[in-house]
XYZ file of N, CA and C in Angstrom:
507
model
N -35.414 76.399 -23.929
C -34.436 75.486 -24.523
C -33.766 74.727 -23.446
N -33.681 73.379 -23.543
C -33.083 72.533 -22.504
C -31.588 72.656 -22.534
N -30.946 72.644 -21.403
C -29.482 72.781 -21.277
C -28.892 71.460 -20.843
N -27.819 71.057 -21.384
C -27.056 69.952 -20.927
C -26.064 70.475 -19.893
N -25.926 69.834 -18.691
C -25.083 70.367 -17.703
C -23.561 70.077 -18.126
N -22.741 71.015 -17.824
C -21.349 70.792 -18.079
C -20.708 70.023 -16.967
N -19.519 69.520 -17.196
C -18.847 68.758 -16.096
C -18.766 69.580 -14.833
N -19.102 68.985 -13.710
C -19.081 69.663 -12.389
C -17.821 70.487 -12.194
N -16.678 69.922 -12.538
C -15.394 70.549 -12.231
C -15.320 71.892 -13.072
N -15.826 71.933 -14.257
C -15.818 73.116 -15.025
C -16.625 74.263 -14.473
N -17.677 73.867 -13.804
C -18.520 74.873 -13.158
C -17.822 75.745 -12.117
N -16.728 75.150 -11.536
C -15.959 75.848 -10.517
C -15.190 77.034 -11.255
N -14.876 76.919 -12.482
C -14.018 77.809 -13.218
C -14.741 78.927 -13.891
N -16.081 78.803 -13.900
C -16.836 79.861 -14.675
C -18.126 80.276 -13.988
N -18.457 81.463 -14.210
C -19.789 81.962 -13.691
C -20.819 81.423 -14.683
N -22.006 81.309 -14.256
C -23.121 80.866 -15.185
C -23.381 81.944 -16.217
N -23.575 81.541 -17.446
C -23.815 82.495 -18.478
C -25.105 82.134 -19.216
N -25.419 82.862 -20.281
C -26.680 82.740 -20.945
C -26.764 81.561 -21.933
N -25.608 81.121 -22.455
C -25.635 80.214 -23.591
C -24.689 79.104 -23.394
N -24.920 78.041 -24.035
C -23.998 76.920 -24.087
C -22.625 77.406 -24.615
N -22.659 78.230 -25.661
C -21.406 78.660 -26.365
C -20.576 79.507 -25.395
N -21.187 80.384 -24.615
C -20.391 81.154 -23.635
C -19.813 80.289 -22.610
N -20.593 79.304 -22.111
C -20.060 78.348 -21.092
C -18.855 77.585 -21.669
N -19.059 77.118 -22.919
C -18.003 76.257 -23.509
C -16.727 77.008 -23.868
N -16.878 78.295 -24.254
C -15.685 79.025 -24.564
C -14.856 79.302 -23.257
N -15.535 79.547 -22.190
C -14.866 79.712 -20.879
C -14.193 78.390 -20.513
N -14.879 77.285 -20.726
C -14.324 75.971 -20.371
C -13.130 75.610 -21.286
N -13.199 76.046 -22.510
C -12.084 75.757 -23.493
C -10.767 76.354 -22.975
N -10.877 77.436 -22.275
C -9.665 78.140 -21.755
C -9.301 77.571 -20.370
N -10.379 77.261 -19.555
C -10.087 76.795 -18.193
C -9.719 75.364 -18.094
N -10.373 74.509 -18.872
C -10.131 73.026 -18.819
C -10.453 72.456 -20.156
N -9.593 72.651 -21.087
C -9.885 72.238 -22.469
C -10.201 70.714 -22.672
N -9.563 69.922 -21.920
C -9.798 68.456 -22.086
C -11.204 68.036 -21.690
N -11.776 68.760 -20.794
C -13.175 68.530 -20.477
C -14.102 69.231 -21.373
N -13.773 70.346 -21.935
C -14.678 71.073 -22.773
C -14.953 70.420 -24.119
N -14.072 69.608 -24.663
C -14.324 68.915 -25.877
C -15.505 67.903 -25.790
N -15.489 67.023 -24.741
C -16.593 66.142 -24.590
C -17.922 66.849 -24.383
N -17.829 67.913 -23.553
C -19.092 68.728 -23.275
C -19.652 69.278 -24.596
N -18.772 69.838 -25.423
C -19.195 70.413 -26.684
C -19.734 69.293 -27.610
N -19.148 68.145 -27.576
C -19.650 66.995 -28.392
C -21.019 66.592 -27.955
N -21.265 66.578 -26.651
C -22.577 66.227 -26.210
C -23.692 67.237 -26.642
N -23.295 68.478 -26.561
C -24.268 69.539 -26.953
C -24.535 69.387 -28.492
N -23.482 69.261 -29.254
C -23.641 69.206 -30.729
C -24.317 67.922 -31.193
N -24.314 66.906 -30.356
C -25.000 65.672 -30.673
C -26.564 65.793 -30.612
N -27.048 66.871 -30.057
C -28.409 67.184 -29.969
C -28.783 68.454 -30.765
N -28.870 68.339 -32.130
C -29.028 69.557 -32.879
C -30.251 70.454 -32.577
N -31.265 69.910 -31.979
C -32.441 70.639 -31.593
C -32.181 71.492 -30.410
N -31.102 71.233 -29.696
C -30.802 71.980 -28.441
C -30.302 73.423 -28.749
N -29.628 73.604 -29.845
C -29.047 74.966 -30.144
C -29.307 75.323 -31.626
N -29.438 76.565 -31.911
C -29.662 77.008 -33.276
C -28.297 77.023 -33.965
N -28.337 77.308 -35.241
C -27.105 77.168 -36.094
C -26.089 78.230 -35.676
N -26.587 79.407 -35.258
C -25.652 80.490 -34.827
C -24.851 80.012 -33.639
N -25.554 79.402 -32.618
C -24.915 78.925 -31.454
C -24.012 77.732 -31.791
N -24.394 76.920 -32.745
C -23.535 75.841 -33.180
C -22.205 76.384 -33.681
N -22.233 77.463 -34.476
C -21.044 78.095 -34.939
C -20.111 78.444 -33.820
N -20.698 79.059 -32.750
C -19.808 79.480 -31.629
C -19.350 78.320 -30.797
N -20.211 77.261 -30.663
C -19.806 76.029 -29.918
C -18.631 75.422 -30.671
N -18.755 75.298 -31.968
C -17.669 74.673 -32.765
C -16.325 75.465 -32.663
N -16.464 76.816 -32.561
C -15.294 77.688 -32.406
C -14.702 77.424 -31.043
N -15.508 77.276 -29.965
C -15.065 76.968 -28.664
C -14.357 75.615 -28.630
N -14.887 74.666 -29.323
C -14.324 73.321 -29.423
C -12.996 73.366 -30.097
N -12.850 74.264 -31.116
C -11.604 74.474 -31.813
C -10.545 74.996 -30.857
N -10.857 75.943 -30.010
C -9.973 76.494 -29.057
C -9.602 75.468 -28.030
N -10.556 74.681 -27.576
C -10.264 73.585 -26.630
C -9.283 72.614 -27.199
N -9.472 72.248 -28.493
C -8.602 71.279 -29.176
C -7.218 71.883 -29.303
N -7.163 73.188 -29.602
C -5.870 73.817 -29.742
C -5.077 73.811 -28.387
N -5.809 74.089 -27.350
C -5.173 74.181 -26.017
C -4.809 72.819 -25.479
N -5.439 71.758 -26.103
C -5.101 70.362 -25.746
C -4.016 69.766 -26.647
N -3.451 70.644 -27.570
C -2.470 70.157 -28.474
C -3.011 69.351 -29.630
N -4.269 69.350 -29.931
C -4.888 68.625 -31.031
C -5.166 69.621 -32.104
N -4.077 70.038 -32.790
C -4.135 71.183 -33.774
C -4.974 70.762 -34.955
N -4.822 69.541 -35.451
C -5.609 69.103 -36.698
C -7.046 69.188 -36.372
N -7.437 68.739 -35.156
C -8.878 68.795 -34.786
C -9.284 70.218 -34.632
N -8.436 71.016 -34.106
C -8.756 72.472 -33.980
C -9.111 73.115 -35.301
N -8.292 72.788 -36.312
C -8.539 73.345 -37.665
C -9.899 72.851 -38.174
N -10.171 71.555 -37.947
C -11.454 71.016 -38.419
C -12.633 71.686 -37.720
N -12.591 71.762 -36.426
C -13.704 72.392 -35.696
C -13.879 73.867 -36.181
N -12.790 74.599 -36.365
C -12.879 75.957 -36.878
C -13.475 76.042 -38.211
N -13.122 75.111 -39.104
C -13.721 75.090 -40.385
C -15.188 74.872 -40.377
N -15.599 73.924 -39.503
C -17.013 73.671 -39.330
C -17.757 74.865 -38.764
N -17.050 75.596 -37.833
C -17.602 76.781 -37.273
C -17.840 77.837 -38.382
N -16.884 78.080 -39.165
C -17.026 79.003 -40.302
C -18.191 78.568 -41.221
N -18.315 77.257 -41.529
C -19.362 76.782 -42.370
C -20.762 77.047 -41.652
N -20.852 76.819 -40.356
C -22.055 77.000 -39.611
C -22.435 78.550 -39.575
N -21.434 79.345 -39.480
C -21.725 80.828 -39.484
C -22.256 81.220 -40.833
N -21.705 80.631 -41.941
C -22.244 80.959 -43.225
C -23.648 80.440 -43.408
N -23.915 79.170 -42.888
C -25.253 78.652 -42.960
C -26.242 79.526 -42.211
N -25.810 80.197 -41.131
C -26.628 81.003 -40.328
C -26.895 82.303 -40.976
N -26.135 82.631 -42.046
C -26.233 83.920 -42.637
C -25.487 85.056 -41.982
N -24.576 84.634 -41.084
C -23.816 85.601 -40.373
C -22.366 85.609 -40.832
N -22.009 86.762 -41.500
C -20.639 86.939 -41.982
C -19.679 87.003 -40.794
N -20.131 87.707 -39.698
C -19.234 87.822 -38.576
C -18.925 86.442 -37.955
N -19.901 85.578 -37.773
C -19.633 84.283 -37.238
C -18.726 83.489 -38.229
N -18.962 83.612 -39.481
C -18.150 82.872 -40.440
C -16.682 83.347 -40.279
N -16.513 84.636 -40.228
C -15.217 85.236 -40.103
C -14.518 84.854 -38.800
N -15.287 84.790 -37.743
C -14.668 84.317 -36.425
C -14.170 82.942 -36.515
N -14.874 82.098 -37.211
C -14.397 80.726 -37.461
C -13.148 80.721 -38.266
N -13.069 81.556 -39.302
C -11.880 81.681 -40.091
C -10.665 82.269 -39.254
N -11.002 83.242 -38.419
C -9.919 83.752 -37.534
C -9.385 82.664 -36.617
N -10.220 81.894 -36.034
C -9.746 80.794 -35.161
C -8.939 79.785 -35.974
N -9.448 79.466 -37.172
C -8.754 78.504 -38.078
C -7.386 79.002 -38.437
N -7.249 80.303 -38.714
C -5.963 80.852 -39.074
C -4.941 80.695 -37.983
N -5.337 80.909 -36.734
C -4.455 80.733 -35.651
C -3.968 79.307 -35.493
N -4.858 78.362 -35.736
C -4.545 76.963 -35.592
C -3.630 76.495 -36.793
N -3.873 77.036 -38.001
C -3.045 76.754 -39.106
C -1.612 77.273 -38.879
N -1.568 78.507 -38.320
C -0.211 79.063 -38.023
C 0.530 78.235 -37.058
N -0.189 77.682 -36.002
C 0.475 76.932 -35.018
C 1.019 75.605 -35.658
N 0.247 75.089 -36.590
C 0.580 73.858 -37.375
C 1.728 74.105 -38.346
N 2.253 75.338 -38.420
C 3.337 75.639 -39.383
C 2.830 75.922 -40.727
N 1.546 76.183 -40.878
C 0.973 76.440 -42.196
C 0.644 77.953 -42.404
N 1.699 78.758 -42.256
C 1.585 80.187 -42.225
C 0.951 80.724 -43.515
N 1.328 80.140 -44.677
C 0.745 80.620 -45.969
C -0.781 80.482 -45.954
N -1.226 79.321 -45.563
C -2.689 79.093 -45.524
C -3.340 80.020 -44.475
N -2.680 80.269 -43.352
C -3.255 81.177 -42.353
C -3.375 82.496 -42.903
N -2.311 83.030 -43.585
C -2.338 84.382 -44.172
C -3.432 84.494 -45.231
N -3.697 83.423 -45.981
C -4.759 83.513 -47.010
C -6.151 83.742 -46.302
N -6.377 83.026 -45.219
C -7.660 83.209 -44.462
C -7.694 84.650 -43.881
N -6.562 85.145 -43.347
C -6.523 86.388 -42.779
C -6.842 87.488 -43.862
N -6.331 87.312 -45.024
C -6.528 88.264 -46.121
C -8.048 88.395 -46.368
N -8.783 87.234 -46.275
C -10.257 87.311 -46.480
C -10.922 88.063 -45.221
N -10.347 87.897 -44.086
C -10.975 88.480 -42.915
C -10.763 90.016 -42.788
N -9.706 90.453 -43.329
C -9.485 91.892 -43.257
C -10.514 92.771 -44.047
N -11.373 92.073 -44.717
C -12.510 92.760 -45.406
C -13.711 92.910 -44.459
N -13.671 92.465 -43.280
C -14.746 92.525 -42.349
C -15.305 93.977 -42.227
N -16.566 94.073 -42.128
C -17.146 95.421 -42.007
C -16.998 96.007 -40.638
N -16.957 95.122 -39.646
C -16.716 95.587 -38.249
C -15.272 95.895 -38.004
N -15.004 97.148 -37.565
C -13.672 97.537 -37.435
C -12.849 96.757 -36.399
N -13.553 96.347 -35.303
C -12.859 95.578 -34.288
C -12.537 94.118 -34.730
N -13.439 93.569 -35.518
C -13.210 92.196 -36.101
C -12.014 92.309 -37.102
N -12.040 93.339 -37.905
C -10.979 93.552 -38.894
C -9.653 93.747 -38.165
N -9.677 94.420 -37.016
C -8.439 94.619 -36.257
C -7.958 93.336 -35.658
N -8.842 92.487 -35.326
C -8.415 91.172 -34.735
C -7.718 90.344 -35.857
N -8.224 90.421 -37.063
C -7.537 89.766 -38.147
C -6.144 90.376 -38.422
N -6.073 91.629 -38.422
C -4.768 92.327 -38.630
C -3.782 91.959 -37.518
N -4.294 91.782 -36.313
C -3.425 91.381 -35.182
C -2.910 89.975 -35.411
N -3.829 89.110 -35.867
C -3.459 87.744 -36.183
C -2.406 87.735 -37.269
N -2.638 88.608 -38.296
C -1.591 88.691 -39.392
C -0.278 89.104 -38.859
N -0.268 90.106 -38.026
C 0.974 90.558 -37.375
C 1.663 89.403 -36.648
N 0.968 88.670 -35.906
C 1.549 87.514 -35.105
C 2.104 86.464 -36.102
N 1.384 86.147 -37.123
C 1.868 85.131 -38.112
C 3.111 85.601 -38.789
N 3.142 86.905 -39.162
C 4.276 87.478 -39.850
C 5.496 87.486 -38.987
N 5.311 87.891 -37.735
C 6.501 87.970 -36.824
C 7.011 86.583 -36.594
N 6.156 85.644 -36.388
C 6.522 84.226 -36.183
C 7.259 83.629 -37.385
N 6.842 84.103 -38.560
C 7.485 83.676 -39.798
C 8.722 84.349 -40.200
N 9.134 85.366 -39.286
C 10.410 86.107 -39.483
C 10.222 87.426 -40.180
N 9.023 87.788 -40.547
C 8.804 89.081 -41.253
C 8.462 90.139 -40.184
N 9.486 90.472 -39.334
C 9.285 91.291 -38.124
C 8.793 92.690 -38.500
N 9.424 93.355 -39.421
C 9.103 94.769 -39.719
C 7.645 94.865 -40.256
N 7.243 93.974 -41.113
C 5.893 93.995 -41.632
C 4.871 93.684 -40.523
N 5.240 92.703 -39.696
C 4.391 92.310 -38.578
C 4.157 93.482 -37.561
N 5.258 94.205 -37.218
C 5.123 95.312 -36.380
C 4.263 96.379 -36.970
N 4.326 96.568 -38.261
C 3.439 97.566 -38.904
C 2.030 97.151 -38.661
N 1.670 95.900 -38.809
C 0.324 95.459 -38.573
C -0.112 95.685 -37.076
N 0.821 95.393 -36.202
C 0.545 95.663 -34.764
C 0.164 97.146 -34.535
N 1.018 97.964 -35.095
C 0.789 99.436 -34.862
C -0.530 99.886 -35.473
N -0.905 99.245 -36.591
C -2.182 99.620 -37.223
C -3.390 99.246 -36.400
N -3.387 98.197 -35.563
C -4.542 97.779 -34.826
C -4.580 98.371 -33.399
N -3.484 98.840 -32.860
C -3.523 99.329 -31.498
C -4.522 100.486 -31.260
N -4.686 101.421 -32.131
C -5.726 102.440 -31.887
C -7.156 101.856 -31.754
N -7.439 100.845 -32.562
C -8.782 100.222 -32.607
C -8.962 99.548 -31.276
N -8.007 98.755 -30.848
C -8.067 98.103 -29.510
C -8.223 99.028 -28.361
N -7.483 100.176 -28.398
C -7.570 101.193 -27.405
C -9.019 101.742 -27.337
N -9.542 102.066 -28.576
C -10.869 102.684 -28.631
C -11.991 101.711 -28.165
N -11.781 100.457 -28.357
C -12.874 99.534 -27.956
C -12.575 98.969 -26.562
N -11.497 99.324 -25.938
C -11.233 98.810 -24.649
C -10.750 97.353 -24.679
N -10.337 96.804 -25.802
C -9.936 95.442 -25.934
C -8.572 95.262 -25.396
N -8.415 94.553 -24.244
C -7.108 94.295 -23.739
C -6.756 92.780 -23.808
N -7.636 92.047 -24.442
C -7.471 90.589 -24.596
C -6.802 90.238 -25.951
N -7.273 90.787 -26.979
C -6.804 90.353 -28.353
C -5.330 90.635 -28.391
């Protein structure tokens, strides 16, 4: 599979990885304003990546848009990511798109919509993914002023994160 090179400056911030999606997710956090055009170039060549990687690239673009203050774009990229995950037949990729979208909706002040997506995500079969949704729920609740309920959600997920060694979520 042919790879499109990322911006040279981004390469300074990341080690080489196996996929465009991994590169782009790192770039989304390191230099989001450059990650968006890189993702757009990759997505403009649909034969370059399969639909599963498209879902991950769109999620990375959503994170880059969020970190660039482009929240409406972030919501749209995340929605497209969830749709691509569904098209790929991967419920986990679909749910990761919804998880990302729920965070962007919460940042946009749309907590009710975020919580609706999170409710769908807590049905995930994977316990770690389910915990990530519960963590997101806790954050949205606390930010919306429901501190006690939010703390309850945080306490529910901590054992799962400890068990999996997740110190990032």
